[in-house]
PDB file of C-alpha atoms in Angstrom:
ATOM      1  CA  ILE C   2       8.291   9.358   7.028  1.00 66.00           C
ATOM      2  CA  TYR C   3       9.407  12.369   4.945  1.00 63.00           C
ATOM      3  CA  GLY C   4      10.950  11.610   1.424  1.00 60.00           C
ATOM      4  CA  THR C   5      11.349  12.167  -2.162  1.00 64.00           C
ATOM      5  CA  GLY C   6      11.345   9.908  -5.156  1.00 62.00           C
ATOM      6  CA  SER C   7       8.963   9.068  -7.873  1.00 64.00           C
ATOM      7  CA  SER C   8       6.550   6.191  -8.918  1.00 69.00           C
ATOM      8  CA  ILE C   9       6.073   2.715  -7.679  1.00 78.00           C
ATOM      9  CA  TRP C  10       4.319   2.139 -10.824  1.00 76.00           C
ATOM     10  CA  ASN C  11       6.588   0.492 -13.207  1.00 76.00           C
ATOM     11  CA  GLY C  12       8.090  -2.971 -13.740  1.00 73.00           C
ATOM     12  CA  THR C  13      11.564  -1.873 -12.156  1.00 72.00           C
ATOM     13  CA  ASP C  14      10.241   0.236  -9.171  1.00 78.00           C
ATOM     14  CA  GLY C  15      11.132   3.651 -10.267  1.00 70.00           C
ATOM     15  CA  LYS C  16      12.180   5.611  -7.274  1.00 76.00           C
ATOM     16  CA  PHE C  17      10.314   5.773  -3.962  1.00 83.00           C
ATOM     17  CA  GLN C  18      11.019   5.614  -0.346  1.00 84.00           C
ATOM     18  CA  LEU C  19      10.538   2.395   1.607  1.00 89.00           C
ATOM     19  CA  LEU C  20      11.154   2.361   5.407  1.00 91.00           C
ATOM     20  CA  HIS C  21      11.758  -1.125   6.994  1.00 94.00           C
ATOM     21  CA  GLN C  22      13.582  -2.960   9.879  1.00 95.00           C
ATOM     22  CA  GLY C  23      14.509  -6.127   7.949  1.00 95.00           C
ATOM     23  CA  ALA C  24      12.794  -9.190   6.896  1.00 97.00           C
ATOM     24  CA  VAL C  25       9.955 -10.846   9.006  1.00 97.00           C
ATOM     25  CA  ALA C  26       9.162 -14.508   9.086  1.00 98.00           C
ATOM     26  CA  GLY C  27       5.791 -16.239   9.402  1.00 98.00           C
ATOM     27  CA  ASP C  28       2.256 -14.849   9.653  1.00 98.00           C
ATOM     28  CA  TRP C  29       1.956 -11.233  11.019  1.00 97.00           C
ATOM     29  CA  GLU C  30       0.201  -7.941  10.578  1.00 97.00           C
ATOM     30  CA  MET C  31       1.699  -4.439  10.384  1.00 97.00           C
ATOM     31  CA  THR C  32      -0.518  -0.970  10.803  1.00 97.00           C
ATOM     32  CA  VAL C  33       0.116   2.470  10.198  1.00 96.00           C
ATOM     33  CA  LYS C  34      -1.830   5.583  10.737  1.00 96.00           C
ATOM     34  CA  VAL C  35      -1.483   7.946   8.017  1.00 95.00           C
ATOM     35  CA  THR C  36      -2.080  11.539   8.861  1.00 93.00           C
ATOM     36  CA  ASP C  37      -0.970  13.307   6.044  1.00 89.00           C
ATOM     37  CA  TYR C  38      -0.007  12.217   2.497  1.00 83.00           C
ATOM     38  CA  PRO C  39       2.214  13.923  -0.417  1.00 80.00           C
ATOM     39  CA  ARG C  40       0.253  16.304  -2.780  1.00 80.00           C
ATOM     40  CA  GLY C  41       0.464  18.288  -5.689  1.00 74.00           C
ATOM     41  CA  GLN C  42       1.434  15.510  -7.925  1.00 79.00           C
ATOM     42  CA  ARG C  43      -1.071  12.887  -9.179  1.00 79.00           C
ATOM     43  CA  SER C  44      -0.757   9.388  -7.879  1.00 81.00           C
ATOM     44  CA  ALA C  45       1.266  10.369  -4.911  1.00 85.00           C
ATOM     45  CA  LYS C  46       1.212   7.937  -2.108  1.00 89.00           C
ATOM     46  CA  ALA C  47       1.965   6.956   1.186  1.00 92.00           C
ATOM     47  CA  GLY C  48       1.194   3.637   3.095  1.00 95.00           C
ATOM     48  CA  LEU C  49       2.297   0.136   3.530  1.00 97.00           C
ATOM     49  CA  MET C  50       4.201  -2.575   1.512  1.00 97.00           C
ATOM     50  CA  VAL C  51       5.529  -6.002   1.829  1.00 98.00           C
ATOM     51  CA  ARG C  52       8.184  -7.141  -0.607  1.00 97.00           C
ATOM     52  CA  GLU C  53       9.819 -10.469  -1.205  1.00 97.00           C
ATOM     53  CA  SER C  54      13.131  -8.267  -0.841  1.00 95.00           C
ATOM     54  CA  THR C  55      14.517  -5.081  -1.337  1.00 93.00           C
ATOM     55  CA  ALA C  56      15.753  -6.057  -4.634  1.00 92.00           C
ATOM     56  CA  VAL C  57      14.371  -4.140  -7.811  1.00 89.00           C
ATOM     57  CA  GLY C  58      11.501  -5.818  -9.519  1.00 90.00           C
ATOM     58  CA  GLU C  59      10.473  -8.015  -6.663  1.00 93.00           C
ATOM     59  CA  ARG C  60       6.876  -9.044  -6.048  1.00 96.00           C
ATOM     60  CA  TYR C  61       4.987  -7.340  -3.488  1.00 96.00           C
ATOM     61  CA  VAL C  62       1.590  -6.258  -2.093  1.00 97.00           C
ATOM     62  CA  ALA C  63       0.550  -2.633  -0.804  1.00 96.00           C
ATOM     63  CA  ILE C  64      -2.007  -0.539   0.207  1.00 96.00           C
ATOM     64  CA  ALA C  65      -1.968   3.477   0.288  1.00 94.00           C
ATOM     65  CA  VAL C  66      -3.528   6.744   0.605  1.00 94.00           C
ATOM     66  CA  ARG C  67      -2.993   8.086  -2.913  1.00 90.00           C
ATOM     67  CA  TYR C  68      -3.450  11.742  -4.139  1.00 87.00           C
ATOM     68  CA  GLU C  69      -5.470  12.763  -7.154  1.00 86.00           C
ATOM     69  CA  SER C  70      -7.102  16.297  -8.120  1.00 82.00           C
ATOM     70  CA  ASP C  71     -10.441  15.141  -6.909  1.00 84.00           C
ATOM     71  CA  GLY C  72      -9.242  14.032  -3.496  1.00 86.00           C
ATOM     72  CA  PRO C  73      -7.522  11.226  -1.757  1.00 93.00           C
ATOM     73  CA  TYR C  74      -8.655   7.597  -1.867  1.00 91.00           C
ATOM     74  CA  ILE C  75      -7.066   4.167  -0.708  1.00 93.00           C
ATOM     75  CA  GLN C  76      -5.149   2.487  -3.448  1.00 92.00           C
ATOM     76  CA  ASP C  77      -4.801  -1.267  -3.125  1.00 93.00           C
ATOM     77  CA  PHE C  78      -2.212  -2.589  -5.626  1.00 93.00           C
ATOM     78  CA  HIS C  79       0.426  -5.697  -6.000  1.00 95.00           C
ATOM     79  CA  ARG C  80       2.918  -6.727  -8.265  1.00 94.00           C
ATOM     80  CA  PRO C  81       2.055 -10.552  -9.167  1.00 95.00           C
ATOM     81  CA  GLU C  82       5.291 -11.596 -10.992  1.00 95.00           C
ATOM     82  CA  ASP C  83       9.040 -10.243 -10.637  1.00 93.00           C
ATOM     83  CA  GLY C  84       9.739  -7.386 -13.039  1.00 90.00           C
ATOM     84  CA  TRP C  85       5.847  -7.100 -14.026  1.00 91.00           C
ATOM     85  CA  ASN C  86       3.901  -3.604 -13.737  1.00 89.00           C
ATOM     86  CA  PRO C  87       2.033  -3.720 -10.620  1.00 89.00           C
ATOM     87  CA  GLN C  88      -1.832  -4.116 -11.042  1.00 91.00           C
ATOM     88  CA  ASN C  89      -4.513  -2.628  -9.076  1.00 90.00           C
ATOM     89  CA  SER C  90      -6.432  -5.046  -6.982  1.00 89.00           C
ATOM     90  CA  CYS C  91      -9.471  -2.673  -6.809  1.00 87.00           C
ATOM     91  CA  SER C  92     -10.393  -0.193  -9.312  1.00 78.00           C
ATOM     92  CA  GLY C  93     -13.234   1.745 -10.684  1.00 73.00           C
ATOM     93  CA  PRO C  94     -16.352   1.778  -8.275  1.00 67.00           C
ATOM     94  CA  GLU C  95     -14.249  -0.124  -5.793  1.00 70.00           C
ATOM     95  CA  TYR C  96     -11.893   2.604  -5.102  1.00 79.00           C
ATOM     96  CA  VAL C  97     -12.518   3.962  -1.416  1.00 88.00           C
ATOM     97  CA  SER C  98     -12.742   7.775  -1.548  1.00 90.00           C
ATOM     98  CA  LEU C  99     -11.576   9.518   1.512  1.00 93.00           C
ATOM     99  CA  PRO C 100     -12.631  13.243   2.590  1.00 92.00           C
ATOM    100  CA  SER C 101      -9.504  15.707   2.281  1.00 91.00           C
ATOM    101  CA  SER C 102     -10.416  16.850   6.033  1.00 93.00           C
ATOM    102  CA  LEU C 103      -9.019  13.550   7.461  1.00 94.00           C
ATOM    103  CA  PHE C 104      -5.480  14.732   6.696  1.00 93.00           C
ATOM    104  CA  GLY C 105      -3.210  17.364   7.739  1.00 89.00           C
ATOM    105  CA  ALA C 106      -3.861  19.949  10.596  1.00 89.00           C
ATOM    106  CA  GLY C 107      -6.735  19.013  12.744  1.00 89.00           C
ATOM    107  CA  GLY C 108      -7.444  15.940  10.634  1.00 92.00           C
ATOM    108  CA  SER C 109      -7.813  12.399  12.274  1.00 94.00           C
ATOM    109  CA  GLY C 110      -6.071  10.507   9.438  1.00 95.00           C
ATOM    110  CA  VAL C 111      -6.587   7.160   8.360  1.00 97.00           C
ATOM    111  CA  TRP C 112      -5.388   3.505   9.428  1.00 98.00           C
ATOM    112  CA  LEU C 113      -3.964   0.888   7.037  1.00 98.00           C
ATOM    113  CA  ARG C 114      -3.180  -2.485   7.813  1.00 98.00           C
ATOM    114  CA  ILE C 115      -1.722  -5.391   6.014  1.00 98.00           C
ATOM    115  CA  VAL C 116      -1.971  -9.049   7.419  1.00 98.00           C
ATOM    116  CA  ARG C 117       0.022 -12.030   6.030  1.00 98.00           C
ATOM    117  CA  GLU C 118      -1.294 -15.730   6.413  1.00 98.00           C
ATOM    118  CA  GLY C 119       1.058 -17.793   4.670  1.00 98.00           C
ATOM    119  CA  ASP C 120       0.780 -16.676   0.896  1.00 98.00           C
ATOM    120  CA  THR C 121      -2.190 -14.589   1.675  1.00 98.00           C
ATOM    121  CA  PHE C 122      -1.927 -10.751   2.164  1.00 98.00           C
ATOM    122  CA  THR C 123      -5.334  -8.992   3.392  1.00 98.00           C
ATOM    123  CA  ARG C 124      -5.357  -5.173   3.227  1.00 97.00           C
ATOM    124  CA  SER C 125      -7.691  -3.144   5.119  1.00 97.00           C
ATOM    125  CA  TYR C 126      -8.340   0.253   6.429  1.00 97.00           C
ATOM    126  CA  SER C 127     -10.038   1.918   9.480  1.00 97.00           C
ATOM    127  CA  LEU C 128     -11.151   5.611  10.188  1.00 95.00           C
ATOM    128  CA  ASP C 129     -11.056   5.302  13.733  1.00 94.00           C
ATOM    129  CA  GLY C 130      -8.221   2.406  14.335  1.00 94.00           C
ATOM    130  CA  ASN C 131     -10.871  -0.069  15.663  1.00 95.00           C
ATOM    131  CA  GLU C 132     -13.399  -0.735  12.930  1.00 97.00           C
ATOM    132  CA  TRP C 133     -11.627  -2.147   9.987  1.00 97.00           C
ATOM    133  CA  HIS C 134     -12.794  -2.359   6.299  1.00 95.00           C
ATOM    134  CA  THR C 135     -11.722  -4.693   3.579  1.00 94.00           C
ATOM    135  CA  ARG C 136     -13.386  -6.028   0.392  1.00 91.00           C
ATOM    136  CA  ASP C 137     -12.719  -9.295  -1.641  1.00 90.00           C
ATOM    137  CA  CYS C 138     -10.213  -7.450  -3.886  1.00 92.00           C
ATOM    138  CA  MET C 139      -8.220  -6.318  -1.011  1.00 95.00           C
ATOM    139  CA  GLN C 140      -7.005  -9.847  -0.653  1.00 96.00           C
ATOM    140  CA  THR C 141      -4.328 -11.227  -2.847  1.00 96.00           C
ATOM    141  CA  THR C 142      -2.830 -14.663  -2.771  1.00 97.00           C
ATOM    142  CA  LEU C 143       0.861 -14.966  -4.125  1.00 97.00           C
ATOM    143  CA  PRO C 144       1.872 -18.621  -4.199  1.00 98.00           C
ATOM    144  CA  GLY C 145       5.563 -19.227  -2.968  1.00 98.00           C
ATOM    145  CA  PHE C 146       5.660 -15.478  -1.537  1.00 98.00           C
ATOM    146  CA  ALA C 147       9.295 -15.081   0.292  1.00 97.00           C
ATOM    147  CA  ASN C 148       9.060 -16.102   3.859  1.00 97.00           C
ATOM    148  CA  PRO C 149      10.696 -14.055   5.592  1.00 98.00           C
ATOM    149  CA  ALA C 150       9.707 -11.273   3.800  1.00 98.00           C
ATOM    150  CA  VAL C 151      10.146  -7.428   3.983  1.00 98.00           C
ATOM    151  CA  PRO C 152       7.356  -5.122   5.487  1.00 98.00           C
ATOM    152  CA  GLY C 153       7.581  -1.467   5.357  1.00 97.00           C
ATOM    153  CA  ILE C 154       6.172   1.977   5.256  1.00 95.00           C
ATOM    154  CA  ILE C 155       6.299   3.405   1.619  1.00 92.00           C
ATOM    155  CA  MET C 156       6.195   7.043   0.251  1.00 88.00           C
ATOM    156  CA  ALA C 157       6.214   8.188  -3.691  1.00 84.00           C
ATOM    157  CA  SER C 158       6.055  11.805  -4.870  1.00 78.00           C
ATOM    158  CA  TYR C 159       4.008  10.342  -7.641  1.00 72.00           C
TER     159      TYR C 159
END
């Protein structure tokens, strides 16, 4: 996916790209391999998101590779209520730093996954697509989350 846009990080969604194939009902999992990510602008990100709908300000959960001047890392975030600013699910020492060599020409990339079980969403990452890593902070329950919901690939230039 290529695209432009701006921040996901506000209560009205700003501008970002969401590639999806419509709403999906029930329990499911989605996985993507991120081989590169937008660079140059702090907080640029590429990854996965599941939204209650495509309407502005809806609740969501997401996991992405985020760009920072000191290198890429996994950002795990969610919007707990409609119209609210998103929240980092994991922060500070819980951030997962990634080597820059994983991305771009010759890099192996990183795999990201979201698993939905009822109203609980578990995010995880893998360096090889086989061994998955998650932390307690990477699991979020949002009671009454829409079913069906809209899972997709996201990209924001910051």
